[in-house]
Amino acid sequence: MPPSPNQASIYMKKFYVETYGCQMNFYDSQVVDGVLEERGMVKVDRPEDSDVILINTCSVRDKAEQRVRGRVNQLAGLRYDREEGPLIGLLGCMAQRLGGTLLEGKKSPLDFVVGTDQYMKLPEIIARAHGKEADLYFTDFDHVVTYEAQPKSMPPGGSHYVAVMHGCDKFCTYCIVPFTRGRERSKPVDVILREVETIADQDGFEVTLLGQTISSYKHEDVDFAGLLEQVSQVRGIESLRFMTSYPTDLTAELFAAMEKLPKVERRIHLPVQSGSDRILKIMNRRYTLAEYEKILDLGRREMPGLIFSTDIIVGFPGETEEDFQATLDLVKRQRFVSAYMFKYSPREGTLSARNEDDVPTEVKEERLSRLMEVQSDNTQNYLQERMGSEMEILLDETSKKTKNQLRGRTRDQFRVVVDRSPQMRIGSRIRVRIVEIRGETLMGIPLS
Ligand code: SAH
Ligand code: SF4
Ligand code: F3S
């Protein structure tokens, strides 16, 4: 007889989690920690010490999947060192995308596969895997479960993620996310507020709200502006970030509402993907270049000092040198503070994967490096502009290098390091003058 779910904790005490992909996956891994710890399991830091290995995966580009495949095989090696090696379960977007096929074949090192909406069932699934049950894959989308799942075990530190939306309805033609995360849905405000309050109660002072298209948040009569307002009011929360916005959701009203909320940081991530109208259209991005740039202008007008970062894909099928040049021009013109830049990777099941991936790898690489060069100048310019200026920072942690320094962030998210003095408290704001640039970090001296 298979063990009952409760017995999972008796047989399989120690679990280890490795997380790949975006912030949403890191958030979900915290949910998983909570679900398992509540059942008496204990998290360990090394896979060799565990009874169960969980790998939370990403499917957004082929490279992300290849990396996980390599890692799974490596971890499976642990089984040969012990009489009864750890179970291995795959979670996340790759689990959702490939489901039971991952278990096929005698050689599959995986014991179970759990998609993005099924983590509440993990204790039961682990118990069943321990009982040597086969075909353990769970990939249904389950909206209610999503809302109930909250991280119950909070990592230390002041900064935390809170998922407020799940899924995506935009179906950009290159993107796997709508298939791995399901349809767009927003969490109820009271659930979100409870989560943020718990963070504040445990000395958290910064939250990053997460959603694939977060600015389209809507639950009953609360829209994204309303959500920001309510989260802003939680006592103890000093700083509020969010990602990722879809350009056309950012209206003058929303910018104006954010301007009134000093805790909302003055940097917004707004993926453009391409600077060519022709490519934007075949990507099914629902704006033209001119519309996108107008949104940036609106933002800067309504929120003085606002800066933007972005995402860009190079080498989309059919992208010509002229199309790419338009992207390059856009990046020069708009001076993004930072950009995540990717080579196009065809994803099976998406619309654009039906077209030939016709931009040769060398061309993609060459375009990517030209783009990165331009963007690196942008980033450097922003840092240079801040030299000598006075800025307010929120102290957020002890420096990684020495206890004698503290790290903080400006309202537009530049990292600043200062020498520690006894009256400085993590979670509070101080004014500093910027005196040096080290890599992408600014060095500041406190002004009293
Ligand atoms: N929800 C966010 C992020 C989605 S994935 C948004 O809408 O912007 C993060 C980034 O990965 C995307 O912005 C895009 O630039 C990139 N990306 C997505 N699919 C890709 C693919 N098939 N090949 C290369 N990059 C991709
Ligand atoms: Fe993917 Fe587009 Fe949705 Fe972002 S908006 S998750 S890029 S489909
Ligand atoms: Fe990757 Fe899934 Fe996030 S595909 S980018 S982990 S939503």
PDB file of N, CA and C in Angstrom, residues 157-232:
ATOM      1  N   GLY A 157      16.062  38.814   5.415  1.00  0.00           N
ATOM      2  CA  GLY A 157      16.375  39.948   4.544  1.00  0.00           C
ATOM      3  C   GLY A 157      15.178  40.839   4.370  1.00  0.00           C
ATOM      4  N   GLY A 158      15.425  42.050   3.888  1.00  0.00           N
ATOM      5  CA  GLY A 158      14.378  43.047   3.848  1.00  0.00           C
ATOM      6  C   GLY A 158      13.548  43.066   2.586  1.00  0.00           C
ATOM      7  N   SER A 159      14.032  42.403   1.520  1.00  0.00           N
ATOM      8  CA  SER A 159      13.392  42.542   0.214  1.00  0.00           C
ATOM      9  C   SER A 159      12.699  41.233  -0.200  1.00  0.00           C
ATOM     10  N   HIS A 160      11.454  41.327  -0.625  1.00  0.00           N
ATOM     11  CA  HIS A 160      10.690  40.110  -0.923  1.00  0.00           C
ATOM     12  C   HIS A 160       9.847  40.244  -2.187  1.00  0.00           C
ATOM     13  N   TYR A 161       9.612  39.108  -2.826  1.00  0.00           N
ATOM     14  CA  TYR A 161       8.704  39.070  -3.980  1.00  0.00           C
ATOM     15  C   TYR A 161       7.294  38.723  -3.519  1.00  0.00           C
ATOM     16  N   VAL A 162       6.309  39.290  -4.211  1.00  0.00           N
ATOM     17  CA  VAL A 162       4.921  38.886  -3.983  1.00  0.00           C
ATOM     18  C   VAL A 162       4.250  38.753  -5.354  1.00  0.00           C
ATOM     19  N   ALA A 163       3.828  37.538  -5.692  1.00  0.00           N
ATOM     20  CA  ALA A 163       3.136  37.365  -6.978  1.00  0.00           C
ATOM     21  C   ALA A 163       1.731  37.926  -6.845  1.00  0.00           C
ATOM     22  N   VAL A 164       1.333  38.798  -7.743  1.00  0.00           N
ATOM     23  CA  VAL A 164      -0.022  39.350  -7.681  1.00  0.00           C
ATOM     24  C   VAL A 164      -0.860  38.914  -8.874  1.00  0.00           C
ATOM     25  N   MET A 165      -0.191  38.429  -9.906  1.00  0.00           N
ATOM     26  CA  MET A 165      -0.899  37.931 -11.086  1.00  0.00           C
ATOM     27  C   MET A 165      -0.199  36.675 -11.573  1.00  0.00           C
ATOM     28  N   HIS A 166      -0.963  35.824 -12.162  1.00  0.00           N
ATOM     29  CA  HIS A 166      -0.369  34.625 -12.754  1.00  0.00           C
ATOM     30  C   HIS A 166      -0.793  34.564 -14.216  1.00  0.00           C
ATOM     31  N   GLY A 167       0.049  33.969 -15.042  1.00  0.00           N
ATOM     32  CA  GLY A 167      -0.308  33.711 -16.431  1.00  0.00           C
ATOM     33  C   GLY A 167      -0.178  34.921 -17.329  1.00  0.00           C
ATOM     34  N   CYS A 168      -0.498  34.705 -18.606  1.00  0.00           N
ATOM     35  CA  CYS A 168      -0.402  35.773 -19.591  1.00  0.00           C
ATOM     36  C   CYS A 168      -1.343  35.482 -20.752  1.00  0.00           C
ATOM     37  N   ASP A 169      -2.035  36.527 -21.199  1.00  0.00           N
ATOM     38  CA  ASP A 169      -2.961  36.382 -22.332  1.00  0.00           C
ATOM     39  C   ASP A 169      -2.447  37.061 -23.595  1.00  0.00           C
ATOM     40  N   LYS A 170      -1.233  37.553 -23.571  1.00  0.00           N
ATOM     41  CA  LYS A 170      -0.794  38.397 -24.686  1.00  0.00           C
ATOM     42  C   LYS A 170      -0.358  37.576 -25.904  1.00  0.00           C
ATOM     43  N   PHE A 171       0.142  36.402 -25.683  1.00  0.00           N
ATOM     44  CA  PHE A 171       0.574  35.551 -26.801  1.00  0.00           C
ATOM     45  C   PHE A 171       1.462  36.263 -27.809  1.00  0.00           C
ATOM     46  N   CYS A 172       2.548  36.830 -27.330  1.00  0.00           N
ATOM     47  CA  CYS A 172       3.576  37.287 -28.253  1.00  0.00           C
ATOM     48  C   CYS A 172       4.030  36.035 -29.008  1.00  0.00           C
ATOM     49  N   THR A 173       4.283  36.174 -30.306  1.00  0.00           N
ATOM     50  CA  THR A 173       4.390  34.950 -31.125  1.00  0.00           C
ATOM     51  C   THR A 173       5.620  34.096 -30.814  1.00  0.00           C
ATOM     52  N   TYR A 174       6.618  34.687 -30.133  1.00  0.00           N
ATOM     53  CA  TYR A 174       7.845  33.945 -29.835  1.00  0.00           C
ATOM     54  C   TYR A 174       7.792  33.260 -28.475  1.00  0.00           C
ATOM     55  N   CYS A 175       6.770  33.554 -27.654  1.00  0.00           N
ATOM     56  CA  CYS A 175       6.882  33.327 -26.208  1.00  0.00           C
ATOM     57  C   CYS A 175       6.135  32.085 -25.714  1.00  0.00           C
ATOM     58  N   ILE A 176       6.801  31.318 -24.882  1.00  0.00           N
ATOM     59  CA  ILE A 176       6.249  30.075 -24.342  1.00  0.00           C
ATOM     60  C   ILE A 176       5.432  30.324 -23.066  1.00  0.00           C
ATOM     61  N   VAL A 177       5.628  31.494 -22.455  1.00  0.00           N
ATOM     62  CA  VAL A 177       5.043  31.725 -21.126  1.00  0.00           C
ATOM     63  C   VAL A 177       3.517  31.515 -21.064  1.00  0.00           C
ATOM     64  N   PRO A 178       2.738  31.990 -22.048  1.00  0.00           N
ATOM     65  CA  PRO A 178       1.293  31.743 -21.950  1.00  0.00           C
ATOM     66  C   PRO A 178       0.949  30.245 -21.885  1.00  0.00           C
ATOM     67  N   PHE A 179       1.846  29.413 -22.411  1.00  0.00           N
ATOM     68  CA  PHE A 179       1.599  27.964 -22.380  1.00  0.00           C
ATOM     69  C   PHE A 179       2.075  27.339 -21.072  1.00  0.00           C
ATOM     70  N   THR A 180       3.101  27.927 -20.468  1.00  0.00           N
ATOM     71  CA  THR A 180       3.632  27.326 -19.236  1.00  0.00           C
ATOM     72  C   THR A 180       2.980  27.890 -17.986  1.00  0.00           C
ATOM     73  N   ARG A 181       2.324  29.034 -18.127  1.00  0.00           N
ATOM     74  CA  ARG A 181       1.736  29.679 -16.955  1.00  0.00           C
ATOM     75  C   ARG A 181       0.221  29.831 -17.052  1.00  0.00           C
ATOM     76  N   GLY A 182      -0.336  29.502 -18.219  1.00  0.00           N
ATOM     77  CA  GLY A 182      -1.788  29.552 -18.350  1.00  0.00           C
ATOM     78  C   GLY A 182      -2.331  30.960 -18.492  1.00  0.00           C
ATOM     79  N   ARG A 183      -3.676  31.054 -18.387  1.00  0.00           N
ATOM     80  CA  ARG A 183      -4.346  32.340 -18.626  1.00  0.00           C
ATOM     81  C   ARG A 183      -4.117  33.327 -17.486  1.00  0.00           C
ATOM     82  N   GLU A 184      -4.220  34.582 -17.874  1.00  0.00           N
ATOM     83  CA  GLU A 184      -3.982  35.671 -16.932  1.00  0.00           C
ATOM     84  C   GLU A 184      -5.043  35.696 -15.831  1.00  0.00           C
ATOM     85  N   ARG A 185      -4.616  35.787 -14.585  1.00  0.00           N
ATOM     86  CA  ARG A 185      -5.556  35.928 -13.479  1.00  0.00           C
ATOM     87  C   ARG A 185      -4.900  36.682 -12.329  1.00  0.00           C
ATOM     88  N   SER A 186      -5.700  37.486 -11.663  1.00  0.00           N
ATOM     89  CA  SER A 186      -5.183  38.353 -10.609  1.00  0.00           C
ATOM     90  C   SER A 186      -5.588  37.814  -9.246  1.00  0.00           C
ATOM     91  N   LYS A 187      -4.694  37.919  -8.297  1.00  0.00           N
ATOM     92  CA  LYS A 187      -4.980  37.494  -6.925  1.00  0.00           C
ATOM     93  C   LYS A 187      -5.843  38.542  -6.239  1.00  0.00           C
ATOM     94  N   PRO A 188      -6.736  38.135  -5.349  1.00  0.00           N
ATOM     95  CA  PRO A 188      -7.543  39.123  -4.626  1.00  0.00           C
ATOM     96  C   PRO A 188      -6.661  40.052  -3.782  1.00  0.00           C
ATOM     97  N   VAL A 189      -7.071  41.314  -3.691  1.00  0.00           N
ATOM     98  CA  VAL A 189      -6.271  42.307  -2.964  1.00  0.00           C
ATOM     99  C   VAL A 189      -6.041  41.888  -1.516  1.00  0.00           C
ATOM    100  N   ASP A 190      -7.087  41.351  -0.863  1.00  0.00           N
ATOM    101  CA  ASP A 190      -6.893  41.037   0.557  1.00  0.00           C
ATOM    102  C   ASP A 190      -5.829  39.952   0.749  1.00  0.00           C
ATOM    103  N   VAL A 191      -5.753  39.019  -0.192  1.00  0.00           N
ATOM    104  CA  VAL A 191      -4.712  37.981  -0.102  1.00  0.00           C
ATOM    105  C   VAL A 191      -3.329  38.632  -0.235  1.00  0.00           C
ATOM    106  N   ILE A 192      -3.226  39.547  -1.190  1.00  0.00           N
ATOM    107  CA  ILE A 192      -1.938  40.226  -1.411  1.00  0.00           C
ATOM    108  C   ILE A 192      -1.556  41.053  -0.182  1.00  0.00           C
ATOM    109  N   LEU A 193      -2.532  41.780   0.355  1.00  0.00           N
ATOM    110  CA  LEU A 193      -2.231  42.626   1.518  1.00  0.00           C
ATOM    111  C   LEU A 193      -1.789  41.794   2.715  1.00  0.00           C
ATOM    112  N   ARG A 194      -2.434  40.665   2.908  1.00  0.00           N
ATOM    113  CA  ARG A 194      -2.040  39.798   4.025  1.00  0.00           C
ATOM    114  C   ARG A 194      -0.582  39.360   3.860  1.00  0.00           C
ATOM    115  N   GLU A 195      -0.253  39.044   2.613  1.00  0.00           N
ATOM    116  CA  GLU A 195       1.110  38.585   2.348  1.00  0.00           C
ATOM    117  C   GLU A 195       2.121  39.715   2.615  1.00  0.00           C
ATOM    118  N   VAL A 196       1.780  40.909   2.163  1.00  0.00           N
ATOM    119  CA  VAL A 196       2.694  42.046   2.358  1.00  0.00           C
ATOM    120  C   VAL A 196       2.795  42.376   3.848  1.00  0.00           C
ATOM    121  N   GLU A 197       1.672  42.274   4.560  1.00  0.00           N
ATOM    122  CA  GLU A 197       1.705  42.549   6.004  1.00  0.00           C
ATOM    123  C   GLU A 197       2.590  41.538   6.738  1.00  0.00           C
ATOM    124  N   THR A 198       2.502  40.290   6.314  1.00  0.00           N
ATOM    125  CA  THR A 198       3.364  39.268   6.935  1.00  0.00           C
ATOM    126  C   THR A 198       4.827  39.630   6.714  1.00  0.00           C
ATOM    127  N   ILE A 199       5.142  40.079   5.506  1.00  0.00           N
ATOM    128  CA  ILE A 199       6.522  40.481   5.202  1.00  0.00           C
ATOM    129  C   ILE A 199       6.949  41.620   6.133  1.00  0.00           C
ATOM    130  N   ALA A 200       6.070  42.627   6.259  1.00  0.00           N
ATOM    131  CA  ALA A 200       6.394  43.781   7.113  1.00  0.00           C
ATOM    132  C   ALA A 200       6.546  43.343   8.574  1.00  0.00           C
ATOM    133  N   ASP A 201       5.680  42.425   9.020  1.00  0.00           N
ATOM    134  CA  ASP A 201       5.765  41.934  10.406  1.00  0.00           C
ATOM    135  C   ASP A 201       7.097  41.247  10.686  1.00  0.00           C
ATOM    136  N   GLN A 202       7.673  40.676   9.625  1.00  0.00           N
ATOM    137  CA  GLN A 202       8.951  39.967   9.833  1.00  0.00           C
ATOM    138  C   GLN A 202      10.128  40.837   9.395  1.00  0.00           C
ATOM    139  N   ASP A 203       9.955  42.142   9.531  1.00  0.00           N
ATOM    140  CA  ASP A 203      11.018  43.118   9.272  1.00  0.00           C
ATOM    141  C   ASP A 203      11.369  43.318   7.809  1.00  0.00           C
ATOM    142  N   GLY A 204      10.525  42.848   6.910  1.00  0.00           N
ATOM    143  CA  GLY A 204      10.735  43.154   5.496  1.00  0.00           C
ATOM    144  C   GLY A 204      10.352  44.612   5.263  1.00  0.00           C
ATOM    145  N   PHE A 205      11.083  45.297   4.372  1.00  0.00           N
ATOM    146  CA  PHE A 205      10.721  46.698   4.114  1.00  0.00           C
ATOM    147  C   PHE A 205      10.616  47.022   2.633  1.00  0.00           C
ATOM    148  N   GLU A 206      10.846  46.001   1.804  1.00  0.00           N
ATOM    149  CA  GLU A 206      10.735  46.255   0.371  1.00  0.00           C
ATOM    150  C   GLU A 206      10.004  45.097  -0.298  1.00  0.00           C
ATOM    151  N   VAL A 207       9.031  45.397  -1.155  1.00  0.00           N
ATOM    152  CA  VAL A 207       8.399  44.315  -1.910  1.00  0.00           C
ATOM    153  C   VAL A 207       8.478  44.596  -3.401  1.00  0.00           C
ATOM    154  N   THR A 208       8.659  43.518  -4.152  1.00  0.00           N
ATOM    155  CA  THR A 208       8.581  43.582  -5.605  1.00  0.00           C
ATOM    156  C   THR A 208       7.360  42.765  -6.005  1.00  0.00           C
ATOM    157  N   LEU A 209       6.363  43.447  -6.543  1.00  0.00           N
ATOM    158  CA  LEU A 209       5.147  42.755  -6.981  1.00  0.00           C
ATOM    159  C   LEU A 209       5.425  42.112  -8.333  1.00  0.00           C
ATOM    160  N   LEU A 210       4.994  40.870  -8.488  1.00  0.00           N
ATOM    161  CA  LEU A 210       5.315  40.130  -9.709  1.00  0.00           C
ATOM    162  C   LEU A 210       4.084  39.743 -10.510  1.00  0.00           C
ATOM    163  N   GLY A 211       4.212  39.819 -11.813  1.00  0.00           N
ATOM    164  CA  GLY A 211       3.193  39.325 -12.734  1.00  0.00           C
ATOM    165  C   GLY A 211       3.755  39.437 -14.138  1.00  0.00           C
ATOM    166  N   GLN A 212       3.345  38.564 -15.048  1.00  0.00           N
ATOM    167  CA  GLN A 212       3.894  38.622 -16.415  1.00  0.00           C
ATOM    168  C   GLN A 212       3.484  39.910 -17.119  1.00  0.00           C
ATOM    169  N   THR A 213       2.275  40.362 -16.851  1.00  0.00           N
ATOM    170  CA  THR A 213       1.823  41.642 -17.421  1.00  0.00           C
ATOM    171  C   THR A 213       1.166  42.398 -16.269  1.00  0.00           C
ATOM    172  N   ILE A 214       1.977  42.772 -15.311  1.00  0.00           N
ATOM    173  CA  ILE A 214       1.471  43.194 -14.008  1.00  0.00           C
ATOM    174  C   ILE A 214       0.579  44.430 -14.074  1.00  0.00           C
ATOM    175  N   SER A 215       0.847  45.293 -15.031  1.00  0.00           N
ATOM    176  CA  SER A 215       0.066  46.537 -15.067  1.00  0.00           C
ATOM    177  C   SER A 215      -1.365  46.291 -15.541  1.00  0.00           C
ATOM    178  N   SER A 216      -1.673  45.074 -16.029  1.00  0.00           N
ATOM    179  CA  SER A 216      -3.092  44.810 -16.323  1.00  0.00           C
ATOM    180  C   SER A 216      -3.799  44.160 -15.130  1.00  0.00           C
ATOM    181  N   TYR A 217      -3.180  44.235 -13.952  1.00  0.00           N
ATOM    182  CA  TYR A 217      -3.819  43.708 -12.738  1.00  0.00           C
ATOM    183  C   TYR A 217      -5.242  44.242 -12.603  1.00  0.00           C
ATOM    184  N   LYS A 218      -6.170  43.347 -12.325  1.00  0.00           N
ATOM    185  CA  LYS A 218      -7.556  43.768 -12.106  1.00  0.00           C
ATOM    186  C   LYS A 218      -8.241  42.694 -11.277  1.00  0.00           C
ATOM    187  N   HIS A 219      -8.662  43.045 -10.088  1.00  0.00           N
ATOM    188  CA  HIS A 219      -9.464  42.104  -9.318  1.00  0.00           C
ATOM    189  C   HIS A 219     -10.681  42.825  -8.780  1.00  0.00           C
ATOM    190  N   GLU A 220     -11.861  42.373  -9.212  1.00  0.00           N
ATOM    191  CA  GLU A 220     -13.119  43.076  -8.926  1.00  0.00           C
ATOM    192  C   GLU A 220     -12.944  44.551  -9.300  1.00  0.00           C
ATOM    193  N   ASP A 221     -13.112  45.481  -8.342  1.00  0.00           N
ATOM    194  CA  ASP A 221     -12.996  46.870  -8.809  1.00  0.00           C
ATOM    195  C   ASP A 221     -11.624  47.493  -8.554  1.00  0.00           C
ATOM    196  N   VAL A 222     -10.635  46.667  -8.223  1.00  0.00           N
ATOM    197  CA  VAL A 222      -9.299  47.230  -7.969  1.00  0.00           C
ATOM    198  C   VAL A 222      -8.402  47.018  -9.187  1.00  0.00           C
ATOM    199  N   ASP A 223      -7.867  48.128  -9.715  1.00  0.00           N
ATOM    200  CA  ASP A 223      -6.928  48.013 -10.835  1.00  0.00           C
ATOM    201  C   ASP A 223      -5.500  48.157 -10.289  1.00  0.00           C
ATOM    202  N   PHE A 224      -4.534  48.253 -11.203  1.00  0.00           N
ATOM    203  CA  PHE A 224      -3.144  48.255 -10.754  1.00  0.00           C
ATOM    204  C   PHE A 224      -2.824  49.484  -9.899  1.00  0.00           C
ATOM    205  N   ALA A 225      -3.335  50.649 -10.316  1.00  0.00           N
ATOM    206  CA  ALA A 225      -3.087  51.868  -9.526  1.00  0.00           C
ATOM    207  C   ALA A 225      -3.650  51.679  -8.115  1.00  0.00           C
ATOM    208  N   GLY A 226      -4.846  51.112  -8.029  1.00  0.00           N
ATOM    209  CA  GLY A 226      -5.490  50.877  -6.735  1.00  0.00           C
ATOM    210  C   GLY A 226      -4.677  49.911  -5.887  1.00  0.00           C
ATOM    211  N   LEU A 227      -4.140  48.887  -6.528  1.00  0.00           N
ATOM    212  CA  LEU A 227      -3.331  47.911  -5.799  1.00  0.00           C
ATOM    213  C   LEU A 227      -2.077  48.582  -5.222  1.00  0.00           C
ATOM    214  N   LEU A 228      -1.412  49.389  -6.063  1.00  0.00           N
ATOM    215  CA  LEU A 228      -0.202  50.076  -5.583  1.00  0.00           C
ATOM    216  C   LEU A 228      -0.526  50.974  -4.392  1.00  0.00           C
ATOM    217  N   GLU A 229      -1.647  51.660  -4.494  1.00  0.00           N
ATOM    218  CA  GLU A 229      -2.050  52.542  -3.401  1.00  0.00           C
ATOM    219  C   GLU A 229      -2.222  51.763  -2.102  1.00  0.00           C
ATOM    220  N   GLN A 230      -2.922  50.627  -2.206  1.00  0.00           N
ATOM    221  CA  GLN A 230      -3.187  49.855  -0.990  1.00  0.00           C
ATOM    222  C   GLN A 230      -1.914  49.239  -0.417  1.00  0.00           C
ATOM    223  N   VAL A 231      -1.058  48.718  -1.288  1.00  0.00           N
ATOM    224  CA  VAL A 231       0.175  48.106  -0.784  1.00  0.00           C
ATOM    225  C   VAL A 231       1.072  49.181  -0.165  1.00  0.00           C
ATOM    226  N   SER A 232       1.055  50.364  -0.762  1.00  0.00           N
ATOM    227  CA  SER A 232       1.834  51.493  -0.231  1.00  0.00           C
ATOM    228  C   SER A 232       1.480  51.825   1.210  1.00  0.00           C
TER     229      SER A 232
END
